[in-house]
Short mmCIF file of C-alpha atoms (C1' of nucleotides) in Angstrom, two decimals:
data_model
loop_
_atom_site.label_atom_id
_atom_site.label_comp_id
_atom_site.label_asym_id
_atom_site.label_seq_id
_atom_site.Cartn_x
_atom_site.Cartn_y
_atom_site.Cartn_z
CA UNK A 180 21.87 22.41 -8.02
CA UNK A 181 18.75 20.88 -5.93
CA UNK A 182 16.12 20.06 -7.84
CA UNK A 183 12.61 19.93 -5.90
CA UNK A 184 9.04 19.33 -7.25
CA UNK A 185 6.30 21.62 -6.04
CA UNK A 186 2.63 20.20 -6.63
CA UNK A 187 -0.11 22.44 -5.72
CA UNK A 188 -3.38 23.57 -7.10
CA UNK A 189 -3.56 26.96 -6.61
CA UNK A 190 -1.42 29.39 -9.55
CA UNK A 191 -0.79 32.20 -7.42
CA UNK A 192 1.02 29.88 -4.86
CA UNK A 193 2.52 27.52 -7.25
CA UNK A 194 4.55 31.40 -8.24
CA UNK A 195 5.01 31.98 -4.73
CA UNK A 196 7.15 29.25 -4.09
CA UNK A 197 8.63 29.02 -7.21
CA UNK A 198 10.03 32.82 -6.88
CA UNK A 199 11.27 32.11 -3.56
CA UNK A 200 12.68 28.59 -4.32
CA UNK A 201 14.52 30.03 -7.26
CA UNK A 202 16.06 32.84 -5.66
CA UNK A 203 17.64 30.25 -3.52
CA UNK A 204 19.49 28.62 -6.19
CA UNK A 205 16.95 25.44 -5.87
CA UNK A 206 15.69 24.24 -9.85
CA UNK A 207 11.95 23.87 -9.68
CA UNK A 208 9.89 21.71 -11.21
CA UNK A 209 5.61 22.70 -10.69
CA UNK A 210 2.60 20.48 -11.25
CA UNK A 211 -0.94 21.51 -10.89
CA UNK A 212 -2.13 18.06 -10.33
CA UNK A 213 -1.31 14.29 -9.11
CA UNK A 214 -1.33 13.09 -12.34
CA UNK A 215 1.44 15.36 -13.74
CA UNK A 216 3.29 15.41 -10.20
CA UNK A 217 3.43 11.60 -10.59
CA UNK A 218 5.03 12.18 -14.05
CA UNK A 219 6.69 14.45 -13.34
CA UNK A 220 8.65 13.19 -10.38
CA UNK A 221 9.25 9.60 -12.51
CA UNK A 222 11.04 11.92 -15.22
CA UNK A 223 13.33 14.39 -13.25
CA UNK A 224 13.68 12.70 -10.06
CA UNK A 225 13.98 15.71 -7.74
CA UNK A 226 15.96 15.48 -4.54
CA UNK A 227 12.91 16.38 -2.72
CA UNK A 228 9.21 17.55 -3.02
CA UNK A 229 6.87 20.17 -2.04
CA UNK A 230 3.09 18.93 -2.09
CA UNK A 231 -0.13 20.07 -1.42
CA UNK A 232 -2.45 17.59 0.00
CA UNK A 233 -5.43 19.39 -1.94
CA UNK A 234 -5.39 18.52 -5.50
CA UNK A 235 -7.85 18.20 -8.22
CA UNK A 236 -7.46 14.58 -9.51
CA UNK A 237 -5.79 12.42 -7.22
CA UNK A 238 -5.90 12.32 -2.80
CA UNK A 239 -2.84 13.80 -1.81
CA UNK A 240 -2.35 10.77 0.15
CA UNK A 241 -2.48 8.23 -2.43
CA UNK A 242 0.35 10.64 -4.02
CA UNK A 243 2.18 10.27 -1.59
CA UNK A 244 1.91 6.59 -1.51
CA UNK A 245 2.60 6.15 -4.91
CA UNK A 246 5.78 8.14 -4.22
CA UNK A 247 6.95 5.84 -1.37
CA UNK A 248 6.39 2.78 -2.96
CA UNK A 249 9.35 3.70 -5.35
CA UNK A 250 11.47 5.94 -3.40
CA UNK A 251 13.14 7.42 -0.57
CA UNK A 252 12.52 11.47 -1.65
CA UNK A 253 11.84 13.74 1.42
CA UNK A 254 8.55 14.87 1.37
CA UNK A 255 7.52 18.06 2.48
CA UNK A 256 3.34 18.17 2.49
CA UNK A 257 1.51 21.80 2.89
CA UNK A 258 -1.66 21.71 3.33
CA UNK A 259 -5.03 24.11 4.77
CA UNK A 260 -6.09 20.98 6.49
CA UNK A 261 -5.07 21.48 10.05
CA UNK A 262 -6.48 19.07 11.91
CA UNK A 263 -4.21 15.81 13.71
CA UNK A 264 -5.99 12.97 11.79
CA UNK A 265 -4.58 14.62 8.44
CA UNK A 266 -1.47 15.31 9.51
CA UNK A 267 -0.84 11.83 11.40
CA UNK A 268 -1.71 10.05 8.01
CA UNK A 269 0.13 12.18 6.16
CA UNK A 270 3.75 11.30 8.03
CA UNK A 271 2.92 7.73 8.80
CA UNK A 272 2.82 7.64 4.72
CA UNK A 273 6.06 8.58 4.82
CA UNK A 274 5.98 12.24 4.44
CA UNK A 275 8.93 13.78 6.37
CA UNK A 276 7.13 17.11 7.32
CA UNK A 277 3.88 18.91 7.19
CA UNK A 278 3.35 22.33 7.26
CA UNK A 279 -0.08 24.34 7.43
CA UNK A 280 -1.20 27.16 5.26
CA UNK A 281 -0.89 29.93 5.87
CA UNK A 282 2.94 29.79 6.52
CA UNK A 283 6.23 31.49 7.09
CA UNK A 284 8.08 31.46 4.07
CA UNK A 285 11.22 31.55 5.69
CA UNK A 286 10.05 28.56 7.89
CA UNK A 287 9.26 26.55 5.05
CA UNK A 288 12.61 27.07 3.25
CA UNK A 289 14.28 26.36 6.67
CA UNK A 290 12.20 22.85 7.00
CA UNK A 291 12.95 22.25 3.40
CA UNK A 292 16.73 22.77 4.28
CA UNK A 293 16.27 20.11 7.02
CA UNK A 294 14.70 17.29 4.61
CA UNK A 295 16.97 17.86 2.12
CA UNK A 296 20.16 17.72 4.74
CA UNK A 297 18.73 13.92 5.91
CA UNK A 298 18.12 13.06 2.50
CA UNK A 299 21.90 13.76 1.23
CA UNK A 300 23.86 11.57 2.84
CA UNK A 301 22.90 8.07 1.71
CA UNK A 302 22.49 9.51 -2.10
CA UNK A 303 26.13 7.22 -2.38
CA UNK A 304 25.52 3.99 -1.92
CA UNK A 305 25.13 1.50 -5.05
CA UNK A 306 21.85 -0.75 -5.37
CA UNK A 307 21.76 -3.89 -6.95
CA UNK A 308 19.35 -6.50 -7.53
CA UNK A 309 20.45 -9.80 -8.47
CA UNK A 310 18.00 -12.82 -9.38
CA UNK A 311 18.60 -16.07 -11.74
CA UNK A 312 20.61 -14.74 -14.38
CA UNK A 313 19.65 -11.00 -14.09
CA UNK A 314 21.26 -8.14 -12.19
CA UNK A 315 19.50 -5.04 -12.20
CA UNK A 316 21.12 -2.04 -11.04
CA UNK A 317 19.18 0.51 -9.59
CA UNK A 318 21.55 3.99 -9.70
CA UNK A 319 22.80 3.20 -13.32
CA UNK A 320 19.46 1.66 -14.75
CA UNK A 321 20.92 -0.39 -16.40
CA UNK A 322 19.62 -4.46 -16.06
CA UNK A 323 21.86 -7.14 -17.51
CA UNK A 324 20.66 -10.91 -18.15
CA UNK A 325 23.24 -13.47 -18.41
CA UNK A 326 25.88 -10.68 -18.86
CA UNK A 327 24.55 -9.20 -21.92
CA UNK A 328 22.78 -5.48 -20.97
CA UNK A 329 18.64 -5.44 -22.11
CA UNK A 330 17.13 -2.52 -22.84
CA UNK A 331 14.06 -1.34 -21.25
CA UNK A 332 11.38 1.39 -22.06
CA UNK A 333 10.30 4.22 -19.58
CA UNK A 334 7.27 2.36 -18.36
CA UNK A 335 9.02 -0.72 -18.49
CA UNK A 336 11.72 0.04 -15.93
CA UNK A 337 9.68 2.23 -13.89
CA UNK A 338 7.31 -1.07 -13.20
CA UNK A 339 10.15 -3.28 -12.93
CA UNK A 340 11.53 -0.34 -10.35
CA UNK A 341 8.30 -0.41 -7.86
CA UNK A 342 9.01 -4.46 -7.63
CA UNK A 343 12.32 -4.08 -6.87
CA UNK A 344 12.15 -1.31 -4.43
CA UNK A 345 9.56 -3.52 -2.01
CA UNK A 346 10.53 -7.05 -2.74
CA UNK A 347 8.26 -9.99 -1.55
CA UNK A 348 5.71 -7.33 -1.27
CA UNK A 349 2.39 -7.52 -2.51
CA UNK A 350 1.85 -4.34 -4.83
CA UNK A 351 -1.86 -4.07 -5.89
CA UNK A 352 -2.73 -3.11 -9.37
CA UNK A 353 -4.16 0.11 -8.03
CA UNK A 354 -0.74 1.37 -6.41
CA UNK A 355 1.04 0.30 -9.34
CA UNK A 356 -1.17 2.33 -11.64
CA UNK A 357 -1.31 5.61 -9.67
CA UNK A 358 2.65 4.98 -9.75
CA UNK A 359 2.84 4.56 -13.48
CA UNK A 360 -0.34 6.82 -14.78
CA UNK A 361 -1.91 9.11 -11.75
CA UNK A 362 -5.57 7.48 -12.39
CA UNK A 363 -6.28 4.49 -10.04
CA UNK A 364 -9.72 3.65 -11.85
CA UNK A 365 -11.39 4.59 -15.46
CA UNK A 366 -8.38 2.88 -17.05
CA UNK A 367 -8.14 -0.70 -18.29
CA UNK A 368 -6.67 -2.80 -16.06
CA UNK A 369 -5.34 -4.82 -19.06
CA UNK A 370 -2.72 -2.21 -19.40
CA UNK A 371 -0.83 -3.64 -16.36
CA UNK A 372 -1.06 -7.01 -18.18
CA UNK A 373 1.02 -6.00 -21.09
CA UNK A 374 3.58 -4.52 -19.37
CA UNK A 375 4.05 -7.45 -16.43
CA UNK A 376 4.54 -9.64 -19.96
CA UNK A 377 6.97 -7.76 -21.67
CA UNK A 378 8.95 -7.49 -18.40
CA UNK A 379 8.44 -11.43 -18.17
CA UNK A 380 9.33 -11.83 -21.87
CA UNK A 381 12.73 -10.10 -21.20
CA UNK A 382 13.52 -10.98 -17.66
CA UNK A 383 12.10 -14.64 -16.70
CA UNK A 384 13.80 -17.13 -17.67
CA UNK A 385 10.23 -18.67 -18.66
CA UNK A 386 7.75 -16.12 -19.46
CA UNK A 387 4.88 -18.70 -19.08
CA UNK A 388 5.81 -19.51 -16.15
CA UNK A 389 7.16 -16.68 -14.05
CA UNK A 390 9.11 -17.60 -10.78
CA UNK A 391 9.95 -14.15 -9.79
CA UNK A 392 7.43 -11.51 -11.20
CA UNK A 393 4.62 -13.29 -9.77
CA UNK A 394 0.58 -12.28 -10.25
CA UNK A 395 -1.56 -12.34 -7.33
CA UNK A 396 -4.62 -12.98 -8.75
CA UNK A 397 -7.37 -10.38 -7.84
CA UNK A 398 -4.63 -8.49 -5.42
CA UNK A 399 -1.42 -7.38 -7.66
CA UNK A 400 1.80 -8.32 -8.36
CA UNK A 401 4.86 -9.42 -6.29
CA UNK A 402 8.39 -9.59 -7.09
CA UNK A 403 10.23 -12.07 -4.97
CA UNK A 404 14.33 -13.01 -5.45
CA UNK B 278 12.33 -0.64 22.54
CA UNK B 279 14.04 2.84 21.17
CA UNK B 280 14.96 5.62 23.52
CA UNK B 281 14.18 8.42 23.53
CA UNK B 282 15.47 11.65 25.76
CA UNK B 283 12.44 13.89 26.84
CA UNK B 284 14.08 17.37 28.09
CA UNK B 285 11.46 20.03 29.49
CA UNK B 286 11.52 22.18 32.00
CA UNK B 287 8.41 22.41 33.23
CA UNK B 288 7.41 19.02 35.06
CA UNK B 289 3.74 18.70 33.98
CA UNK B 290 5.01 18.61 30.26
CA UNK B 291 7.51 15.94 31.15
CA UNK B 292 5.08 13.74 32.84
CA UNK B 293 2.99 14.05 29.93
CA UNK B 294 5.42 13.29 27.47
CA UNK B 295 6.53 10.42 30.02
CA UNK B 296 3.24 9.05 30.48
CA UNK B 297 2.36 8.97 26.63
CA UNK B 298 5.35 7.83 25.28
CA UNK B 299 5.50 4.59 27.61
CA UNK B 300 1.87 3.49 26.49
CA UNK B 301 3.81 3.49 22.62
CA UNK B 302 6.42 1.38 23.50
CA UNK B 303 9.10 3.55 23.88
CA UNK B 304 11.60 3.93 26.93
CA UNK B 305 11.89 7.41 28.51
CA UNK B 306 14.78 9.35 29.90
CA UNK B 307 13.98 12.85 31.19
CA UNK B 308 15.80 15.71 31.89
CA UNK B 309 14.55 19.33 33.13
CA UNK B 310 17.94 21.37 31.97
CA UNK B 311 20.45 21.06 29.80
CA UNK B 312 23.62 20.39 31.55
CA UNK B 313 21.45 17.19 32.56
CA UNK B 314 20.24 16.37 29.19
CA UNK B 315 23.59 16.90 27.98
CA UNK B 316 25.21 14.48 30.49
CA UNK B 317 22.34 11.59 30.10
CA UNK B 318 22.34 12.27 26.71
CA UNK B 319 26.08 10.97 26.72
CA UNK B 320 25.41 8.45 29.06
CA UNK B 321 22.26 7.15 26.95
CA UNK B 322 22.62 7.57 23.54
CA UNK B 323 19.33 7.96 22.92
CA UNK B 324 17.55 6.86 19.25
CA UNK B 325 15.43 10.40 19.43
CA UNK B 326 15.86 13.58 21.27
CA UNK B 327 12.52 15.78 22.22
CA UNK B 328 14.24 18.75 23.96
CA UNK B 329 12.61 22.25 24.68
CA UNK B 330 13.80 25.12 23.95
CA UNK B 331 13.18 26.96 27.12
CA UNK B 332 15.45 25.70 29.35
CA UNK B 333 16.83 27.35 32.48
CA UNK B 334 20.65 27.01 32.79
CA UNK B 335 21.76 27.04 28.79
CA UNK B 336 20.08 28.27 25.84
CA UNK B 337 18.42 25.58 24.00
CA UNK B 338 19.92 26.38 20.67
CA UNK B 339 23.27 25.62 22.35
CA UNK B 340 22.12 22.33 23.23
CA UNK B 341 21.08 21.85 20.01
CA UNK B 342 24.82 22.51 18.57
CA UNK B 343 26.51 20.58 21.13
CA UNK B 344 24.51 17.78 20.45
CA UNK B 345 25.09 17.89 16.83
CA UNK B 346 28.99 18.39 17.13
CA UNK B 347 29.10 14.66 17.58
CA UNK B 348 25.80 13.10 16.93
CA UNK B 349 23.25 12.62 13.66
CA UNK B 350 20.88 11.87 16.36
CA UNK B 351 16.89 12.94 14.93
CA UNK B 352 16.47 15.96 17.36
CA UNK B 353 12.39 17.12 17.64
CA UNK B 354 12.05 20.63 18.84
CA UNK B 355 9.53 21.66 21.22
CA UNK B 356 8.81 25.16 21.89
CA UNK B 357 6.24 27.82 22.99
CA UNK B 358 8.23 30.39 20.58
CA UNK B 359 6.22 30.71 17.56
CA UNK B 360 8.17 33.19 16.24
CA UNK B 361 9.87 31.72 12.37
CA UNK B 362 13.31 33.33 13.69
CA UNK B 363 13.66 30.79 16.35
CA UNK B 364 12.48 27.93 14.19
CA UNK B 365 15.00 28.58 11.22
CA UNK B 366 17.45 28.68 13.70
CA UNK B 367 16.83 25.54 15.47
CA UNK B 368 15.99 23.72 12.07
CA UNK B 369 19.39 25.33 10.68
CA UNK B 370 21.81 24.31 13.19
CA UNK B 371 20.41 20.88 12.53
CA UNK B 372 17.07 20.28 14.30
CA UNK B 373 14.73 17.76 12.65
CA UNK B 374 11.59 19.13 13.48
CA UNK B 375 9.89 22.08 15.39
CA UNK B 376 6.35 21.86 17.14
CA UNK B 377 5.09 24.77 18.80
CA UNK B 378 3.30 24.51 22.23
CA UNK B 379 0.09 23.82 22.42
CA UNK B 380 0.47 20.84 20.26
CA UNK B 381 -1.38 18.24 19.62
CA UNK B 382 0.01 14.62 21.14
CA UNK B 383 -1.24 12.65 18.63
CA UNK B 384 1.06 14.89 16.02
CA UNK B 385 3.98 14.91 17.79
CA UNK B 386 3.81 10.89 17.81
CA UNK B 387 3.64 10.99 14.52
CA UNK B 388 6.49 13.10 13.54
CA UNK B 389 8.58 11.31 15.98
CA UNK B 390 7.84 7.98 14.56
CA UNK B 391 8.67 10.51 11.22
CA UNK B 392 12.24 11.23 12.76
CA UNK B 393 13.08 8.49 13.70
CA UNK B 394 12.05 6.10 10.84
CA UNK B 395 14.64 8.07 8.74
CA UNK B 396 17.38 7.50 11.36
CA UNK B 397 16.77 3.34 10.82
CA UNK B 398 16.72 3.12 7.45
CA UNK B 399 14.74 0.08 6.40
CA UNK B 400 12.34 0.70 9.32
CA UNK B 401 9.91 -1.55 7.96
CA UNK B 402 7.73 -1.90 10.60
CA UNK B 403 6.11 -4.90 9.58
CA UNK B 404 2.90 -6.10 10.83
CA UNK B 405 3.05 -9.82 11.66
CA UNK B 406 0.82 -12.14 13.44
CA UNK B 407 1.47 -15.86 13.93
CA UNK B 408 -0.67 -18.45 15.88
CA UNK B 409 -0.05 -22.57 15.46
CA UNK B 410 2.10 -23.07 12.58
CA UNK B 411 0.32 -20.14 10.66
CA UNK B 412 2.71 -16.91 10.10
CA UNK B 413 0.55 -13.45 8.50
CA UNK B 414 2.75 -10.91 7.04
CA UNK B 415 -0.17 -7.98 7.20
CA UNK B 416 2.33 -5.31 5.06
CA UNK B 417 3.29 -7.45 2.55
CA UNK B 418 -0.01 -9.94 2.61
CA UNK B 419 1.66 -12.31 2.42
CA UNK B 420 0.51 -16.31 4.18
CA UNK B 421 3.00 -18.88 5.32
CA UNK B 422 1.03 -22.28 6.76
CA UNK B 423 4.41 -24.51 8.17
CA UNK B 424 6.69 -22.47 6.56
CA UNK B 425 5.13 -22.58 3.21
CA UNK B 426 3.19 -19.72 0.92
CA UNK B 427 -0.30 -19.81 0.53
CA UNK B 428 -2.44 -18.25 -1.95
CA UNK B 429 -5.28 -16.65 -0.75
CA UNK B 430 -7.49 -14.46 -2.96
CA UNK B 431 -8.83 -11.70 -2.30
CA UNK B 432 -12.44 -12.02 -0.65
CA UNK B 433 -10.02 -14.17 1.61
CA UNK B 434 -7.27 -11.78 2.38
CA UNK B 435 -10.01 -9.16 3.33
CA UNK B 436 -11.67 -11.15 5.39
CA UNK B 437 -8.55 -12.70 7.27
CA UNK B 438 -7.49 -8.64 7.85
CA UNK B 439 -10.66 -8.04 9.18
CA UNK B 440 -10.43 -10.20 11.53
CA UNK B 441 -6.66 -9.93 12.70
CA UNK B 442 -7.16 -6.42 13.13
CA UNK B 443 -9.12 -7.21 15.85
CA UNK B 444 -7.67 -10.26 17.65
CA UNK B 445 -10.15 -11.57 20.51
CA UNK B 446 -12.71 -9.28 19.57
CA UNK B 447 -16.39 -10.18 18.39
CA UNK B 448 -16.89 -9.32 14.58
CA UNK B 449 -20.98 -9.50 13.80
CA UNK B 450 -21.95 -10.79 10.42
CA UNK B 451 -23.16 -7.72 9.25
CA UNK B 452 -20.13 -5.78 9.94
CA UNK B 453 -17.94 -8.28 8.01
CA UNK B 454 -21.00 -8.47 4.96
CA UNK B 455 -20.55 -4.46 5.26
CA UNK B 456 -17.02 -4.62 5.09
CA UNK B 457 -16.55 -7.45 2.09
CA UNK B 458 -19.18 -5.88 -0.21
CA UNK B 459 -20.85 -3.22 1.13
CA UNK B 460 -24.42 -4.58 1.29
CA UNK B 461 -24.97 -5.51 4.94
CA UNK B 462 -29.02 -7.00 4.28
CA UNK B 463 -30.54 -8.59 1.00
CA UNK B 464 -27.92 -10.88 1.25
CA UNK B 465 -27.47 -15.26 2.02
CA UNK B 466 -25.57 -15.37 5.04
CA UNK B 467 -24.24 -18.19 3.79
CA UNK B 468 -21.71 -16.02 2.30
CA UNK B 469 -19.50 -15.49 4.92
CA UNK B 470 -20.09 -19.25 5.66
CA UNK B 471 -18.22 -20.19 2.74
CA UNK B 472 -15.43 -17.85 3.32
CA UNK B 473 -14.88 -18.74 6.68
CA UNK B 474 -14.75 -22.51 5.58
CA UNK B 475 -12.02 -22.00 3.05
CA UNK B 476 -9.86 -20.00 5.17
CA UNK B 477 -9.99 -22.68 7.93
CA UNK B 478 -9.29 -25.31 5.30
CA UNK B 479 -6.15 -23.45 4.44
CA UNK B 480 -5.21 -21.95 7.90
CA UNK B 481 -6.60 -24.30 10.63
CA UNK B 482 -4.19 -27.89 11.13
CA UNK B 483 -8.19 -29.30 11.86
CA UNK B 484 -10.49 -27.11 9.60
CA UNK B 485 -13.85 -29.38 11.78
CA UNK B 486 -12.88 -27.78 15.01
CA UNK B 487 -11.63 -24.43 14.36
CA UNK B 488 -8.76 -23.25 17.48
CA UNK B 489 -8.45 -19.65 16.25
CA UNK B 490 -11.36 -18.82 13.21
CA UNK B 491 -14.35 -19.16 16.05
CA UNK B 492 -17.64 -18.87 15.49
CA UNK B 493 -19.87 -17.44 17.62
CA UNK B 494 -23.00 -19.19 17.44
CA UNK B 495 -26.07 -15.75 16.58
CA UNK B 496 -23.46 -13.26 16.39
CA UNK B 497 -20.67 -13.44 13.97
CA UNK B 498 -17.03 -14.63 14.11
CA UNK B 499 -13.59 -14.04 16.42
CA UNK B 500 -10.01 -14.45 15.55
CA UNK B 501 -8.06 -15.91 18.57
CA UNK B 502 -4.39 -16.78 18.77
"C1'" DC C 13 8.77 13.43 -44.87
"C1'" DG C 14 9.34 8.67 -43.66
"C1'" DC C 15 10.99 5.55 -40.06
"C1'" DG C 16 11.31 3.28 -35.76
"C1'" DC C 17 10.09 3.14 -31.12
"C1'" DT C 18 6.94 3.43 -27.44
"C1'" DC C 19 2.50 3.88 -25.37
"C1'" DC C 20 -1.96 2.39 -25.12
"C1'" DT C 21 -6.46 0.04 -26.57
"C1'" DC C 22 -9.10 -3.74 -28.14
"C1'" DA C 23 -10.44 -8.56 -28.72
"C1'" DC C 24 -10.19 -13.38 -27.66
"C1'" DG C 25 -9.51 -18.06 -25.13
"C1'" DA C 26 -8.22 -20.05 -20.63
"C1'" DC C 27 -8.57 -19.91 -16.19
"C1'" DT C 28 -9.83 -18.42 -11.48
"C1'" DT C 29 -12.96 -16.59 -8.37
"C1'" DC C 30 -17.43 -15.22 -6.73
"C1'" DC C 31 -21.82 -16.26 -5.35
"C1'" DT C 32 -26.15 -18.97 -5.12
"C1'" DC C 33 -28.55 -23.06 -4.10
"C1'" DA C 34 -29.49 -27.33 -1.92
"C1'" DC C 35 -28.61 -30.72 1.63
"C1'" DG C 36 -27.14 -32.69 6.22
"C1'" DG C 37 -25.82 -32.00 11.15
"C1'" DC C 38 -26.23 -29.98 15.60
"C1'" DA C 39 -28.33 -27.45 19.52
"C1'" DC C 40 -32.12 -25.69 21.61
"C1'" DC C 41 -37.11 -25.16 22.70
"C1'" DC C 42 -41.74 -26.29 23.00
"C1'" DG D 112 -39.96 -36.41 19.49
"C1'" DG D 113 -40.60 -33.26 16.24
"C1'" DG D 114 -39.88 -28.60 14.90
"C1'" DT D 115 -36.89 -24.70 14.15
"C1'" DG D 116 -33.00 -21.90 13.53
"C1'" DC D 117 -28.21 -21.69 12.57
"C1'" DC D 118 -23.93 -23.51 10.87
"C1'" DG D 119 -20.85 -26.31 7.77
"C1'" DT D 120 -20.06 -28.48 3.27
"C1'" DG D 121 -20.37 -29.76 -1.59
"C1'" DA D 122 -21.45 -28.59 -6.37
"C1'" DG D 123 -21.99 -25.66 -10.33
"C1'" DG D 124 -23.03 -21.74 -13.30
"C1'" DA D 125 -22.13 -16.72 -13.80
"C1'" DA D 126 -18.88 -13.24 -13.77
"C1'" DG D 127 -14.54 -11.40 -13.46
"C1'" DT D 128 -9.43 -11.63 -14.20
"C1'" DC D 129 -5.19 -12.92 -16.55
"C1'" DG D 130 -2.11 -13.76 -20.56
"C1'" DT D 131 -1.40 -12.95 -25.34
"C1'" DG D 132 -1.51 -11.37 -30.12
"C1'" DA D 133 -2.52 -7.61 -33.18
"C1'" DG D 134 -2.61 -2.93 -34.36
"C1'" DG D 135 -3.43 2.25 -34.33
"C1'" DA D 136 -1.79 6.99 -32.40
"C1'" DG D 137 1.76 9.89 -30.87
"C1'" DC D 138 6.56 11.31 -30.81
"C1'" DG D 139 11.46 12.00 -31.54
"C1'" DC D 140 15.00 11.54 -35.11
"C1'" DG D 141 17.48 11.21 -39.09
#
DNA sequence: CGCGCTCCTCACGACTTCCTCACGGCACCC
DNA sequence: GGGTGCCGTGAGGAAGTCGTGAGGAGCGCG
């Protein structure tokens, strides 16, 4: 049973696809918006995901860099926008196809067939992180220090998931916050703070003085081995 | 340098192809049918397949299959048939993509760099540019100066990216003033002298007689490696 | 209904960074 | 030679950012 996402705007196409997707034997999953989609997707993690580039809240774009920075999910985008510039910056994000509205249903499920075929073979293979005395491993979720297992919350492991996922990369705070909430601005960027601490409070070694969930100051965060 | 095969029948197309795909970097074998393309593609082994679907000696949907009886290979489908039976079926018996002729070139470069980022899988392509003993990771933003990390914040970063995105090429003060905050007049141009000054502190071996942070005396500054 | 857990906001020092100002050097021109 | 821009450098206050502790609101669960 393949689950897939579907993020668009509009109602009457949001029941469009999910009719059709169903009737395939696919599980869907809908959001309306990027906030929800961004949720959404951190809660079920579908095997791949419909989305239109038009949405209320958030650039399609940025969703689908918030999706990329944590994960490997085919991405299918549909979108009304039909000119090259969209549709070059919308695969060199990372998105695996892009269809225009209108469309062939049958095409689309046929394109959605092919994304999901890439996506299924490397589903097997085990990732783990290892650093100091921690091991973090990524299929299970399940993050050990010094041998004994440490629990996490939800937002904890989904932050200490975007490190992992691009290590010695700079994340800014503005990636990791349409990751975790869907709204880059309007929210207090103090909320990052707390949760970089508790990760440090559990994970470091030193909390006060972190040697591998490092702050950029004025850019983001960095996770380096 | 990835391969790619180009198959087309017509020979404008292919010399397009050829001729565009060369300026990116990428090393072209052609073939106008598909007992050719099936023979170079054996000889090859191509990273990327662009094949046509009108071809005159086999149907292209057979090439297609034989292709994918022993190769994963990303296969990008080019075809003047716009009808969705053709596409399901190439996309079905294991095509990765399906553009429709006219297309766009600047699309079809993008969903091949699309197909074939998923064949590599950490295809990081990672931006890098290194003069004297000075290393600039441009994806992760990250600074090495002999080997070691440097911190730069952020007014620095910015302006460092400005100017490596353009190597060799004259940056005015007023485009940089734009580009940092967004006010190009009403402000000291002392500004950017201050900037300037601390990055060649931290990047230059002799920050008094800059080698690759230039100025240019009336008009603004040039990166040079 | 109470309890525990998690999410999220607020408030406060400590620190870093931004930005302005003032001064000295250099080149060029009259 | 003196004047005039323009550039580089140092210093310092204003403003922003980070880390941390405390605590209320929402939610699932027994």
């Amino acid at each position: 049973m393949t689950e897939v996402l579907v993020v668009d705007d509009e109602p009457s196409m949001l029941r469009a696809l999910h009719l059709n997707l169903t009737a395939r034997g696919y599980q869907v999953i809908t959001a309306e918006d990027g906030t929800s989609a961004l949720n959404k997707f951190g809660l079920h993690e579908p095997a791949v995901v419909v989305l239109d580039l038009g949405l209320p809240d958030i650039d399609g774009l940025d969703v689908i860099r918030a999706i990329r920075t944590g994960s490997q999910v085919p991405i299918l985008v549909l979108s009304a926008r039909v000119g090259s510039n969209d549709k070059v910056a919308a695969l060199d994000l990372g998105a695996d196809d892009y269809v225009t509205k209108p469309f062939d249903m049958n095409e689309l499920l046929a394109r959605l067939r092919a994304a999901t075929r890439r996506g299924s073979p490397d589903a097997g293979r085990r990732k783990v992180v290892a650093f100091a005395d921690v091991t973090v491993d990524l299929d299970s979720k399940q993050v050990l220090v010094a041998g004994e297992p440490v629990h996490l919350t939800r937002t904890e492991w989904h932050l200490l998931e975007l490190l992992l996922h691009n290590p010695e990369k700079l994340i800014t705070s503005r990636q990791l916050l349409i990751a975790l909430r869907g709204q880059p601005d309007h929210t207090d960027p103090s909320y990052l703070r707390i949760y970089m601490a508790q990760l440090r409070k559990k994970l470091e070694p030193d909390p006060a003085r972190p040697k591998h969930l490092l702050t950029e100051p004025g850019m983001g965060y960095r996770f380096t081995s």
